[in-house]
Amino acid sequence: MTHARTVEQLRSAFERGATKPLAWRLAQLRALRRMLTERAADIEDGLLADLAKNPTESQIAEIGFVVGEIDHTVKHLRRWLRPRRVSVPGALLPARAFTVLEPVGVVLVIAPWNYPVQLLLAPLVGALAAGNAVVLKPSELAPATSAVMARLIPEYLDTRAVAVVEGGAEDTTDLLAQRWDHIFFTGNGRVGRIVAAAAAEHLTPVTLELGGKSPVYVDRTVDVAAVARRIAWGKFMNAGQTCVAPDYVLADRDVAPRLATALREAVRDLYGDDPSLSPDYGRIVNDRHFARLTGMLGSGTAVVGGDHDAATRYLGPTVLTDVAEGSPAMAEEIFGPILPILPVDGVDDAIRFIRAGDKPLALYVFTSSATVRRRILTETSSGAVGFGVPAAHLAVAGLPFGGVGESGAGAYHGERSLRTFSHEKAVLSKPLSPDTLQLVYPPYTEAKDRFARGLLRKLG
Ligand code: NAD
């Protein structure tokens, strides 16, 4: 099995200019929007089968999210695509300088299983807006959603320029051997390294949307019950299988016990006395992840949840205390409904702890102190910071979404998506006359030397 032919066909459509007209791009975006609204039920069924995702949550975090990205992009695309003037140094006048965005060509989007619609189609919005041909590789670990995408996308989008390739590592390895103009990968850092290495063969630029442990810091200046509701929502949505979910909580020592109690209340408010009966609570994606997560339960004392059932891959919303720093729950990204609370001695201690780990995808802080907020912003590095709310920053189309260091490279959403999938071409346009460049043409005279020294000062 090789996908070389698919890529060739797409490249030929791109080379013929099929994807470049603004009208084509807008038509594709509108068709994608139609697919998401007309076939919402099919998509929701896929998400329910793969992750027991509640249809309302599917609307909020998957289908509706992509529709929002489309609407924002369709509204602004014409303006975003306008050439941007930049100023020209005096010594080069008269001249005009500007940048234009051009599509890069044929791009590959590799998506994970946890938000299998959002993380496949939000990059597609940017890639189409930029005028590219696209191959989409959904995750094999969300097979029902993958099948729905493979069925619907050719029905709605231009098959000359958009293809879906299903499959696992073997198919992805074959895809990665092809020559791409951009690879957009969302997933874990181990595969991210494989993708980056394959891309290096062809000097293909990559965007890596990775994960890691996103910390929360809670100090003593906040309303603990309100904080607990926000954390419980961000953590237990999709059964904790969210890249920007709070991974663990650093709580000021005197707040930690109250926070644990408040989280118990918050879980009850969101999912009732027995979350296994709630239609709003998801399931773990597969047996391997279920075993990995239940293996973390021994990392501390379960003060909330800890109950689980292998047959249905149910793992209750869980809060752990007395968690040792080197335990399994703290050694890797949890990526499930287990929330360790670790006591810290104030913001200095929290910053020290955060800086000792990899740069996180997101960092959440609950405080009413402006000083603490400023210190977090200046003394730590992360893809994003959320003050007072986890996860929601990704719904702000004007904010770039991406990681830094181990949590990724590059960003997207809104206009940033268009720029991610475009080349920003630099253009300088200078009339032939008057020929102000005479002064820099050889032969070099003493007068020109004096000019050059002055010119260097001006350019500098
Ligand atoms: P996954 O296992 O579905 O893998 C992602 C993709 O990589 C899939 O399409 C898969 O087919 C492909 N793949 C797997 N093994 C491969 C190999 N050996 N060679 C080539 N391709 C291969 O998803 P995952 O990695 O388990 O996803 C979870 C991770 O993704 C977490 O770390 C999470 O934090 C991160 N994540 C990040 C974001 C973000 O936006 N930054 C979003 C969601 C998830």
XYZ file of C-alpha atoms and ligand atoms in Angstrom, residues 109-115 118-119 137-142 167-173 176 184-192 194-195 208-212 241-244 288-289 333 335 361 394 401-403 407-408 412-413, ligand 1:
100
model
C -2.805 16.856 8.642
C -2.344 14.017 11.154
C -4.928 14.006 13.937
C -5.290 12.199 17.283
C -8.297 10.381 18.719
C -9.350 12.548 21.647
C -11.112 15.346 19.714
C -12.020 19.298 15.963
C -8.359 18.339 15.632
C -5.152 11.343 8.389
C -7.683 10.713 11.177
C -6.693 8.606 14.177
C -7.272 4.870 13.973
C -7.999 4.926 17.712
C -11.321 6.684 17.082
C -5.140 3.822 8.942
C -2.558 3.463 11.675
C 1.188 3.766 12.027
C 1.879 1.782 8.839
C -0.190 4.089 6.640
C 1.152 7.157 8.387
C 4.705 5.940 7.854
C 5.386 10.527 5.886
C 0.550 19.543 10.714
C 0.705 16.954 13.493
C -1.337 16.727 16.666
C -0.468 13.956 19.113
C 2.189 12.850 21.530
C 5.836 13.864 21.561
C 7.147 10.405 20.703
C 5.321 10.347 17.371
C 6.021 14.066 17.012
C 9.051 10.587 14.142
C 7.089 13.178 12.150
C 3.730 20.073 16.196
C 0.724 20.302 18.487
C 1.819 18.110 21.369
C 0.804 17.614 24.983
C 2.382 17.259 28.391
C -8.672 13.034 27.612
C -8.057 16.642 26.627
C -4.648 18.026 25.707
C -5.308 21.268 27.595
C -4.401 0.085 26.816
C -5.147 3.597 28.059
C 0.982 13.286 31.133
C -4.508 12.243 29.890
C 0.927 23.394 26.738
C -8.628 27.762 22.626
C -3.074 27.973 19.942
C 0.079 25.913 20.309
C 2.837 24.754 22.584
C 4.516 20.867 24.213
C 4.971 21.751 20.555
C -2.996 27.861 14.677
C -6.639 29.054 14.998
P -2.801 8.989 18.493
O -2.303 7.718 19.100
O -4.114 8.988 17.820
O -1.656 9.474 17.522
C -1.774 10.642 16.759
C -1.577 10.305 15.292
O -0.281 9.788 15.091
C -2.555 9.275 14.759
O -3.115 9.735 13.551
C -1.712 8.052 14.574
O -2.145 7.254 13.488
C -0.343 8.612 14.296
N 0.727 7.678 14.691
C 0.751 6.868 15.768
N 1.903 6.155 15.804
C 2.618 6.521 14.733
C 3.909 6.159 14.206
N 4.684 5.263 14.817
N 4.312 6.750 13.078
C 3.539 7.664 12.455
N 2.326 8.032 12.901
C 1.861 7.495 14.017
O -2.923 10.110 19.569
P -2.044 10.328 20.851
O -0.667 10.664 20.470
O -2.296 9.270 21.873
O -2.768 11.671 21.350
C -2.656 12.082 22.614
C -1.529 13.096 22.764
O -1.769 14.195 21.905
C -1.431 13.659 24.135
O -0.084 13.838 24.475
C -2.136 14.985 24.011
O -1.761 15.930 24.981
C -1.721 15.390 22.644
N -2.693 16.312 22.098
C -2.299 17.557 21.794
C -3.213 18.450 21.297
C -2.842 19.847 20.941
O -3.656 20.492 20.321
N -1.663 20.322 21.283
C -4.525 18.052 21.097
C -4.880 16.757 21.412
C -3.957 15.881 21.893
